[in-house]
Coordinates of C-alpha atoms in Angstrom, one line a residue:
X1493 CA 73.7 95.6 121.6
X1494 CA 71.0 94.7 119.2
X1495 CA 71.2 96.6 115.8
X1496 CA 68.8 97.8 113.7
X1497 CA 69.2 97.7 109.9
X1498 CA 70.2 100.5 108.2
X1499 CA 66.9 102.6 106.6
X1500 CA 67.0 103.7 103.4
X1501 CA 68.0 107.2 104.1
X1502 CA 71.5 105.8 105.7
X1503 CA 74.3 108.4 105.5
X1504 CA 77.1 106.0 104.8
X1505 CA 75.5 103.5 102.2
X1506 CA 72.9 105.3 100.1
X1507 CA 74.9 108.9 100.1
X1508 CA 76.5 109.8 96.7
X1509 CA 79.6 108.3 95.9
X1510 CA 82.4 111.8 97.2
X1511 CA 80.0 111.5 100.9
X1512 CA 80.4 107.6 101.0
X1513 CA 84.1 108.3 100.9
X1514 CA 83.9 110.9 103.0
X1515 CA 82.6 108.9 106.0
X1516 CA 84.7 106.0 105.3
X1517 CA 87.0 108.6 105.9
X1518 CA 85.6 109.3 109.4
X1519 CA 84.6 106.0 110.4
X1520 CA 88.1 105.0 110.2
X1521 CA 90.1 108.0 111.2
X1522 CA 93.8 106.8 112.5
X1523 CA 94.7 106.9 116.1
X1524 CA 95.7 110.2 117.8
X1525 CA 99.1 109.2 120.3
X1526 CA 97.2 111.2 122.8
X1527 CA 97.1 110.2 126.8
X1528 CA 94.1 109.0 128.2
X1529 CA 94.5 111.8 130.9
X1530 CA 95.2 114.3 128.6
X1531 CA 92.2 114.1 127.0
X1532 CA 90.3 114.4 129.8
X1533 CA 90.4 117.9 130.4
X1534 CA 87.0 118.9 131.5
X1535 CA 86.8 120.0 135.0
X1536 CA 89.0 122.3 137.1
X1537 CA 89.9 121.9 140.9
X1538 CA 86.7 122.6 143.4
X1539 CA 84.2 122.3 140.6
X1540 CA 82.1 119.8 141.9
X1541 CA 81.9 122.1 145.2
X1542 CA 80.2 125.3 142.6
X1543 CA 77.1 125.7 141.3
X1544 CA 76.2 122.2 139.6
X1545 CA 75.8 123.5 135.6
X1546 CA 74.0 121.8 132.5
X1547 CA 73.7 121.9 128.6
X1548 CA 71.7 120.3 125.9
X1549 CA 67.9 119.4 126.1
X1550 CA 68.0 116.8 128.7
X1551 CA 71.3 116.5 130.3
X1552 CA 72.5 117.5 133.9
X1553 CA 69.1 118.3 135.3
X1554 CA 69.3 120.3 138.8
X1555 CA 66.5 122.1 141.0
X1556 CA 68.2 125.3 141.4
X1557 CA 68.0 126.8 138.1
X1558 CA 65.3 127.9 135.6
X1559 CA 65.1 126.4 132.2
X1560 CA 65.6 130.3 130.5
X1561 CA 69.7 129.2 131.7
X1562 CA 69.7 126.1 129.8
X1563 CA 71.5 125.8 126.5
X1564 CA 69.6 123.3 124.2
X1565 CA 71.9 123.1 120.8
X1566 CA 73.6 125.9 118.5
X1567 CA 73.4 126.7 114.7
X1568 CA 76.5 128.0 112.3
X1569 CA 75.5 128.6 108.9
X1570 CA 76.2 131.1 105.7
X1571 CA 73.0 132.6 105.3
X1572 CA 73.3 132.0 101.3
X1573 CA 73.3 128.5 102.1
X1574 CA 70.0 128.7 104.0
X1575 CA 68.3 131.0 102.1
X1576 CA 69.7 131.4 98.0
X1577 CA 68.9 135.1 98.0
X1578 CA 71.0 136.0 100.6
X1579 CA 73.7 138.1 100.8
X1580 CA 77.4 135.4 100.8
X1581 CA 78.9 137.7 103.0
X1582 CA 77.0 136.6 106.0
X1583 CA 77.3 134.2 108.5
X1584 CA 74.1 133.3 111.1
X1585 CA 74.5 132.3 114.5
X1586 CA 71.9 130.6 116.4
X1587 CA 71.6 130.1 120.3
X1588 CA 68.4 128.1 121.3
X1589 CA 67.5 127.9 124.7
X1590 CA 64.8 127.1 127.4
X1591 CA 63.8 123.5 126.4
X1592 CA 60.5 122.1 126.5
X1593 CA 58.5 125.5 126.1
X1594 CA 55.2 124.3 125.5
X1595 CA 53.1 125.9 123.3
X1596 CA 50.8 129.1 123.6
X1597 CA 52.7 129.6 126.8
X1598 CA 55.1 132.8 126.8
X1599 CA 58.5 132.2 128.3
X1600 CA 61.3 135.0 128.4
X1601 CA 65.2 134.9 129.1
X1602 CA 66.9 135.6 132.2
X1603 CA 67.3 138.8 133.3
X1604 CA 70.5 138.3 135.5
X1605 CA 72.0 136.5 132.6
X1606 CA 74.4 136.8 130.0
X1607 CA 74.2 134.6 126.9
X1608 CA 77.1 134.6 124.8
X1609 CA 79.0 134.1 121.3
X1610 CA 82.2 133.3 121.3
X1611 CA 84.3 132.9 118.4
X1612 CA 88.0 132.1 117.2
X1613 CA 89.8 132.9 113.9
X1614 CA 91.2 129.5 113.2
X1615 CA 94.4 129.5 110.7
X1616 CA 92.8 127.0 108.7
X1617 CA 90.4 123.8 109.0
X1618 CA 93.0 121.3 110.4
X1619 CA 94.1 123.7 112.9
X1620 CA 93.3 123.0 116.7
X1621 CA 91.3 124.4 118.4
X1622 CA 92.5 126.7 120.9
X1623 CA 89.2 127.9 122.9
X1624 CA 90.5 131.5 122.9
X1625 CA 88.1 134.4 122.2
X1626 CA 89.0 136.5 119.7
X1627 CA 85.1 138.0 118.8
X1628 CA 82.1 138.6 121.6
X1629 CA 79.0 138.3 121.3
X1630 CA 77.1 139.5 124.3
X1631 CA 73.3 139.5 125.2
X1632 CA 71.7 140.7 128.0
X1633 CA 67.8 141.2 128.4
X1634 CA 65.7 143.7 130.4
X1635 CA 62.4 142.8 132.3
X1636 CA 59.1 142.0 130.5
X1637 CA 57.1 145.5 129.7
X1638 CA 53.0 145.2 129.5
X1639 CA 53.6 143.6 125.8
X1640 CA 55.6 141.0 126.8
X1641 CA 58.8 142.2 125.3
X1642 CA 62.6 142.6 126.5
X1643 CA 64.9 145.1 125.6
X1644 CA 68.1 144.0 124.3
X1645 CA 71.4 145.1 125.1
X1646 CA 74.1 144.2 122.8
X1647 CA 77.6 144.1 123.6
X1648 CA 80.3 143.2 121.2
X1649 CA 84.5 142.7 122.3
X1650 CA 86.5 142.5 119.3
X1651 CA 90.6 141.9 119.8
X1652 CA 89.8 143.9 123.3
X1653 CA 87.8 146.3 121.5
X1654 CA 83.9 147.1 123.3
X1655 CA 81.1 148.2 122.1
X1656 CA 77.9 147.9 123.5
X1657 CA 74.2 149.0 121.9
X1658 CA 70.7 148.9 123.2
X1659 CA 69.4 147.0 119.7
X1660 CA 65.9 146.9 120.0
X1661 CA 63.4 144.4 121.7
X1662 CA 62.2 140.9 121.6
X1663 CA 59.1 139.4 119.4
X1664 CA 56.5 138.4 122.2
X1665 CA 53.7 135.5 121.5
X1666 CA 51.1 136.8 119.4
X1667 CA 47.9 136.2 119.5
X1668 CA 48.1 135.3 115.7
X1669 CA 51.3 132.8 115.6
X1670 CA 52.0 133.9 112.2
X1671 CA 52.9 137.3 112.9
X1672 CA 56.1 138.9 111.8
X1673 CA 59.0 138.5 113.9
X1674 CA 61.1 141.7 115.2
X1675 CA 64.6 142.3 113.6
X1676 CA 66.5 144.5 115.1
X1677 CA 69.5 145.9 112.8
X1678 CA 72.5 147.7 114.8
X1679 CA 75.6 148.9 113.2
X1680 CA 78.9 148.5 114.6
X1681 CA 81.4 150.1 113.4
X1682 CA 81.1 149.3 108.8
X1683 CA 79.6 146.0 109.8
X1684 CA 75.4 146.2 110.3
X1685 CA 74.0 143.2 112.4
X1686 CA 70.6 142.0 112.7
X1687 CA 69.6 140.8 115.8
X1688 CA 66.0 138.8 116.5
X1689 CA 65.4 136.7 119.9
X1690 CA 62.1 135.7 121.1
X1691 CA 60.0 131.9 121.1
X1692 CA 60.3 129.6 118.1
X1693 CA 59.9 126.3 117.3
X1694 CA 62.6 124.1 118.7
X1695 CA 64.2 122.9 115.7
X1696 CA 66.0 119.5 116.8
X1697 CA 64.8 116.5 116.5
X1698 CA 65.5 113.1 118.1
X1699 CA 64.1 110.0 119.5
X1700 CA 66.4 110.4 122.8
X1701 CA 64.1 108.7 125.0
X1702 CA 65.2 105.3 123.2
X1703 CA 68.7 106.6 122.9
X1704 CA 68.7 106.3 126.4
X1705 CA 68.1 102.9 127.0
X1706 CA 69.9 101.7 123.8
X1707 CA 73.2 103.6 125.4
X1708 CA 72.1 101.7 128.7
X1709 CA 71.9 98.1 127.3
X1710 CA 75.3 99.2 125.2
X1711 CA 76.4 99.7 128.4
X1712 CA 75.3 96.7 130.6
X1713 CA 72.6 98.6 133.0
X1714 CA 69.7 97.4 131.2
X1715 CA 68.5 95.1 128.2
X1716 CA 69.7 95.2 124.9
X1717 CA 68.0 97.2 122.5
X1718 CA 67.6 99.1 119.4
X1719 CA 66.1 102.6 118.0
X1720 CA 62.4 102.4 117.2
X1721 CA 60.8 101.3 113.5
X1722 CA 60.8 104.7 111.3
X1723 CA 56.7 104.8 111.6
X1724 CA 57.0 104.1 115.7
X1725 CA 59.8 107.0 116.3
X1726 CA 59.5 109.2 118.3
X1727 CA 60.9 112.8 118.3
X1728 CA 61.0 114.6 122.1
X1729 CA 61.4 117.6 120.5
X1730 CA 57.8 117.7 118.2
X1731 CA 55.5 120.5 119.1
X1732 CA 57.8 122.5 122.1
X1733 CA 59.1 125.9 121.6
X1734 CA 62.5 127.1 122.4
X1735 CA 64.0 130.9 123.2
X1736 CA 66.3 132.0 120.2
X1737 CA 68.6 134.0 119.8
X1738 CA 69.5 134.5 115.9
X1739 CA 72.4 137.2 114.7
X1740 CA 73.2 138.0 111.4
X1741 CA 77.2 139.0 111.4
X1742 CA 78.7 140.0 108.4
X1743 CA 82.1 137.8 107.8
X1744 CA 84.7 140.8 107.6
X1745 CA 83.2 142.1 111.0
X1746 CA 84.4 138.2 112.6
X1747 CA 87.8 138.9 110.4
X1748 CA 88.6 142.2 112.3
X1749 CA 92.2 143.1 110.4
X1750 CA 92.4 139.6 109.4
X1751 CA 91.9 137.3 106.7
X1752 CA 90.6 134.5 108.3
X1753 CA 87.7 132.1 106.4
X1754 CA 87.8 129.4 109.1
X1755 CA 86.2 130.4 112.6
X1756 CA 85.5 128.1 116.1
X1757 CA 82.1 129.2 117.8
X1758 CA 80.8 127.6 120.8
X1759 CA 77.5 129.4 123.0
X1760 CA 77.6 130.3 127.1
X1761 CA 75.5 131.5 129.5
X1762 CA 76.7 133.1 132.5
X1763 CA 75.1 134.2 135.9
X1764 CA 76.4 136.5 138.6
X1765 CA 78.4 134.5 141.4
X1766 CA 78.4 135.2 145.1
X1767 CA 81.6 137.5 144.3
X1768 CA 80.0 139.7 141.9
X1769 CA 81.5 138.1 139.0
X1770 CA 79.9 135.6 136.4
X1771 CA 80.4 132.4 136.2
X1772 CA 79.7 129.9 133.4
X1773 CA 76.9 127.6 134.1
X1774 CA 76.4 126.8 130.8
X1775 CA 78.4 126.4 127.2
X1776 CA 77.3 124.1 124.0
X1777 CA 79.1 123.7 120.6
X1778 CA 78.4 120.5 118.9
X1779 CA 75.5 118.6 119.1
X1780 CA 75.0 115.6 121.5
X1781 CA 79.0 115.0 122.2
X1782 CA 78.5 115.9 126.1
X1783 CA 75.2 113.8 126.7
X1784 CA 75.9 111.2 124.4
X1785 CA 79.8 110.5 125.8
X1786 CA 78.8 111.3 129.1
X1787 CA 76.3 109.4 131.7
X1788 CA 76.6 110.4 135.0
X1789 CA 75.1 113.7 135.3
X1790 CA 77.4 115.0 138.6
X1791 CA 80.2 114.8 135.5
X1792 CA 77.9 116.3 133.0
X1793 CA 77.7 119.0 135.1
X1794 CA 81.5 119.5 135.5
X1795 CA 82.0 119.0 131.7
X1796 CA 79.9 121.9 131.1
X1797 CA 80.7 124.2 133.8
X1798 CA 84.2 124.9 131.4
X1799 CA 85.5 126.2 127.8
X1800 CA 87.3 124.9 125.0
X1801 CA 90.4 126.8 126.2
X1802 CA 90.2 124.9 129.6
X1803 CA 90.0 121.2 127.2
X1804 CA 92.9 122.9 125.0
X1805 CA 95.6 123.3 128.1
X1806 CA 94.7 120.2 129.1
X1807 CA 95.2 118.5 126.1
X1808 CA 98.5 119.8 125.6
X1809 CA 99.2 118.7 129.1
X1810 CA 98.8 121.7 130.8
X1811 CA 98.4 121.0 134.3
X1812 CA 96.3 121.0 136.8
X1813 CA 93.7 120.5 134.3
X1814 CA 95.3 117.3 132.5
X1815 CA 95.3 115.4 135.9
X1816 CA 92.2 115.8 137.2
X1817 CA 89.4 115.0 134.3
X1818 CA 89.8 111.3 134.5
X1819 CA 86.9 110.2 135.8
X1820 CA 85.1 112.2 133.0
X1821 CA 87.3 111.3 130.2
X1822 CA 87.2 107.1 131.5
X1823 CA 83.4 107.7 131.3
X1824 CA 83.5 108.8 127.4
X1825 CA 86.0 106.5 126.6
X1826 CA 83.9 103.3 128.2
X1827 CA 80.8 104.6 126.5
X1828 CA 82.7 104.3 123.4
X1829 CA 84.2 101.5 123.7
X1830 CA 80.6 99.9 124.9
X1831 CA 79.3 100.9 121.7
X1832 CA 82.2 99.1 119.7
X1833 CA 85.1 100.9 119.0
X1834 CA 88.2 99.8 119.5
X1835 CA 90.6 101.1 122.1
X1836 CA 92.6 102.9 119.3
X1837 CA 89.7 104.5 117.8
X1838 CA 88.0 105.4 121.2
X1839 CA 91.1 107.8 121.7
X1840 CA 91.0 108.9 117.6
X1841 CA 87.3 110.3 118.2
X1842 CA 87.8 111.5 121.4
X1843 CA 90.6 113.9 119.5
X1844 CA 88.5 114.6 117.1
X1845 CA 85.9 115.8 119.5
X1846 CA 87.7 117.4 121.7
X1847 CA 87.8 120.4 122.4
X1848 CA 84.4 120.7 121.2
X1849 CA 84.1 123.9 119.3
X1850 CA 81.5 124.3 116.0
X1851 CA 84.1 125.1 113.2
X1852 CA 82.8 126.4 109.8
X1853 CA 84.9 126.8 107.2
X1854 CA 83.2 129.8 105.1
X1855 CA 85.0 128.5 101.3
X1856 CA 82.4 126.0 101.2
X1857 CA 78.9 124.8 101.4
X1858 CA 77.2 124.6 105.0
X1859 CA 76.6 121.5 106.7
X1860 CA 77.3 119.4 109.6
X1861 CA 80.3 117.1 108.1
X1862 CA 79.7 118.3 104.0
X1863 CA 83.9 118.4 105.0
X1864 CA 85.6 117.1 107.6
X1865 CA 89.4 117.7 108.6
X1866 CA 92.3 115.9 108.8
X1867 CA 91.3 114.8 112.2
X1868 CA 88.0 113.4 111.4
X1869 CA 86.2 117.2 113.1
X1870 CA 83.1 118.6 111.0
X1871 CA 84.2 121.8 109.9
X1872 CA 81.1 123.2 107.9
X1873 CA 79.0 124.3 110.7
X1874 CA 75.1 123.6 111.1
X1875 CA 72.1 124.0 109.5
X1876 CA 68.3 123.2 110.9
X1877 CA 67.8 120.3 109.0
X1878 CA 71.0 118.6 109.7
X1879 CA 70.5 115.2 111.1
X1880 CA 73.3 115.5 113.4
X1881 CA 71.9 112.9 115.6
X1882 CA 72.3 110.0 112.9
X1883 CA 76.0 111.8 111.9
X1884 CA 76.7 111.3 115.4
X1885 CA 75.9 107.7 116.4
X1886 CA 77.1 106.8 112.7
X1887 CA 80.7 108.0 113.8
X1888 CA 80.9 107.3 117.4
X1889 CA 79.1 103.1 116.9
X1890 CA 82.1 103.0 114.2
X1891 CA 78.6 102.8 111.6
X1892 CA 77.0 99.8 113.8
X1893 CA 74.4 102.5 114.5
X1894 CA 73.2 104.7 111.4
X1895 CA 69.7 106.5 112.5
X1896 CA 67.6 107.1 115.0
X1897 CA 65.0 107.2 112.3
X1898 CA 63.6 110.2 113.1
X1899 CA 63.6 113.8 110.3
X1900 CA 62.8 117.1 110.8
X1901 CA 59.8 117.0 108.3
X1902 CA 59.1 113.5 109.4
X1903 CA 57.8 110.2 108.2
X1904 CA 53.9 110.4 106.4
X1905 CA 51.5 108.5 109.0
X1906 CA 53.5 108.4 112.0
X1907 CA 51.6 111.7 114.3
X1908 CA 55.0 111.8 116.5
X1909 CA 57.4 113.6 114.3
X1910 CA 57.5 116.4 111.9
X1911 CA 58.2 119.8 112.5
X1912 CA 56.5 123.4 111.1
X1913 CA 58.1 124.4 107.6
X1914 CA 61.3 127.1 108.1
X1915 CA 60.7 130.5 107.0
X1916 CA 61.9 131.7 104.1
X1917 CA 63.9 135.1 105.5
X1918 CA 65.8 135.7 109.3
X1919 CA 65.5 134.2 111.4
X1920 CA 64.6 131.4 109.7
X1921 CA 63.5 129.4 112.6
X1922 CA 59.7 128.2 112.0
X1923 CA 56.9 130.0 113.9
X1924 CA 56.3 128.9 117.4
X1925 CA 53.8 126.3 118.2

């Protein structure tokens, strides 16, 4: 592969002196003694047979389902960290979806669907994941009305316990893009949640196109190359709208009778199956771990078709699942090993990835990778401007790769990147395009 040199806003040897350590740290986790098949764990006996299922912008494309039932990334962050007058007793979840809205165009969700929260009280940051839902968080939408707008239907399962809440409606285009958004407030229980969903501006940012054939030449399918000059970059993202879901959830309401400050979320959506009950055909955590590991897209669809409690038997050897996810877990492991890790490290990251929940640790400062755990696994959720992207192929290149070169606010004179300022109160998001 043909490497870039590092720009100047390179994570690993510009950052202060506590982050440089931090992602020596990562780069050079130790080995996990962990079998090759049973850290495959992905897909479940007849998968491939089911309805073929996707997640992420641009990954596991099929015909025979609407863009409103695609996952495109998820955001974990305490709201004080995102906005300084905030309450610190808040967390905000965010599920984007239906990539590539364009702009001035209304789009709604699914009405068959059922986009979901799911989150685990971890014991502490180094714990491992074990995919099982302890907190809900359930939305289902009702058919567009003469304004545009959806009602809402919120319903919340808590150690067993449900409750469910019509909370409002959506925020339709407006004529006037800058017009207030709709938050709906609902209270459960002591806890009060505020819910908002309607178009924004898709957030992410990333020059995948290029991604793609630098992963191919990495690979040996096409020529060697690397990520585009910072004032050539460009980001796929820049001037599409997504459908969000945003949720402001109160901390103790997450704890239940506990007194748990560490929590796993990961995002789903589910459809109705031919039996009457749902199915998954989508779930996201962490950014770009499925389509950057992962190229065939039959796999990609396998991968995502399951949870994190699924990839947790299996890693513990649990079988069927631990004997039938090689192919998938060969694929990520060549990719990484293409890409110039050794074969010790290969299996360190893919423990450290694995099972791919977004863990935030609520004692400290939000941010993907401000801490990391004892494994190497971010542990401080997500925030918009978080250049996951160049965290990412930092880590998995073993530092051979450090950006992308592409920002959320973008580079001055270069017309294919920057994104429209945040707001300054929930949801946050900036005003769709």
């Amino acid at each position: 592969m043909m490497l870039k040199p590092r720009p100047p806003h390179d994570k690993t040897e510009n950052a202060p002196k506590a982050d440089r350590t931090l992602w020596k740290r990562f780069l050079t986790a130790a080995p996990l003694r962990l079998s090759l098949i049973a850290l495959g764990v992905i897909i479940t006996a007849g998968v491939a047979t089911q309805y073929v299922r996707s997640s992420d912008h641009d990954d596991g494309e099929v015909d025979t389902k609407g863009r409103n039932l695609n996952l495109t990334d998820l955001y974990v962050f305490r709201e004080q960290d995102q906005n300084p007058g905030a309450s610190d007793s808040d967390l905000v979840f965010v599920m984007n979806t239906n990539p590539r809205s364009v702009a001035r165009q209304q789009y709604y969700f699914s009405t068959r669907a059922r986009y979901e929260f799911k989150v685990t009280r971890a014991t502490d940051k180094d714990a491992t994941p074990t995919g099982q839902t302890d907190v809900l968080l359930r939305f289902e939408f009702g058919a567009p009305d003469a304004k545009n707008q959806q009602e809402i239907k919120l319903t919340t399962i808590r150690d067993g316990s449900k409750q469910t809440a019509v909370v409002g409606k959506t925020t339709p285009l407006a004529p006037d893009p800058s017009t207030a958004p709709i938050v709906n407030q609902v209270a459960l229980g002591d806890a009060n949640l505020s819910v908002f969903a309607g178009l924004r501006e898709d957030p992410f940012f990333f020059d995948v196109e290029q991604y793609f054939r630098v992963r191919a030449g990495a690979a040996g399918t096409g020529p060697a190359v690397g990520f585009r000059p910072i004032n050539t970059a460009i980001d796929f993202a820049k001037g599409y709208n997504v459908n969000a879901i945003a949720v402001r959830v109160p901390i103790k309401f997450l704890q239940g009778g506990s007194q748990a400050k560490v929590f796993d979320v990961w995002e789903t959506i589910s459809v109705p199956g031919a039996n009457g009950k749902y199915i998954q055909v989508e779930q996201l955590a962490r950014p770009a771990i499925n389509e950057g590991l992962i190229r065939t897209n039959a796999l990609l669809n396998a991968y995502n078709s399951v949870g994190p409690d699924f990839v947790a038997a299996a890693l513990a050897g649990q079988q069927p699942a631990a004997s039938i996810a090689a192919p998938i877990v060969t694929e990520a492991k060549q990719t990484l090993l293409a890409v110039g890790n050794t074969d010790a490290r290969a299996n360190a990251l893919l423990g450290a990835f694995l099972p791919d929940v977004m863990r935030i640790d609520t004692t400290g400062a939000s941010g993907y990778a401000n801490a990391l755990n004892a494994k190497g696994s971010p542990i401080r959720g997500r925030l918009f401007k978080d250049d996951v992207i160049d965290i990412t192929l930092s880590v998995l290149t073993n530092g051979a790769i450090a950006s992308d070169n592409v920002s959320y606010d973008g580079t001055p004179g270069n017309p294919s990147q920057g994104h429209n300022p945040l707001v300054p109160s929930f949801p946050y998001l900036a005003l769709p395009n």
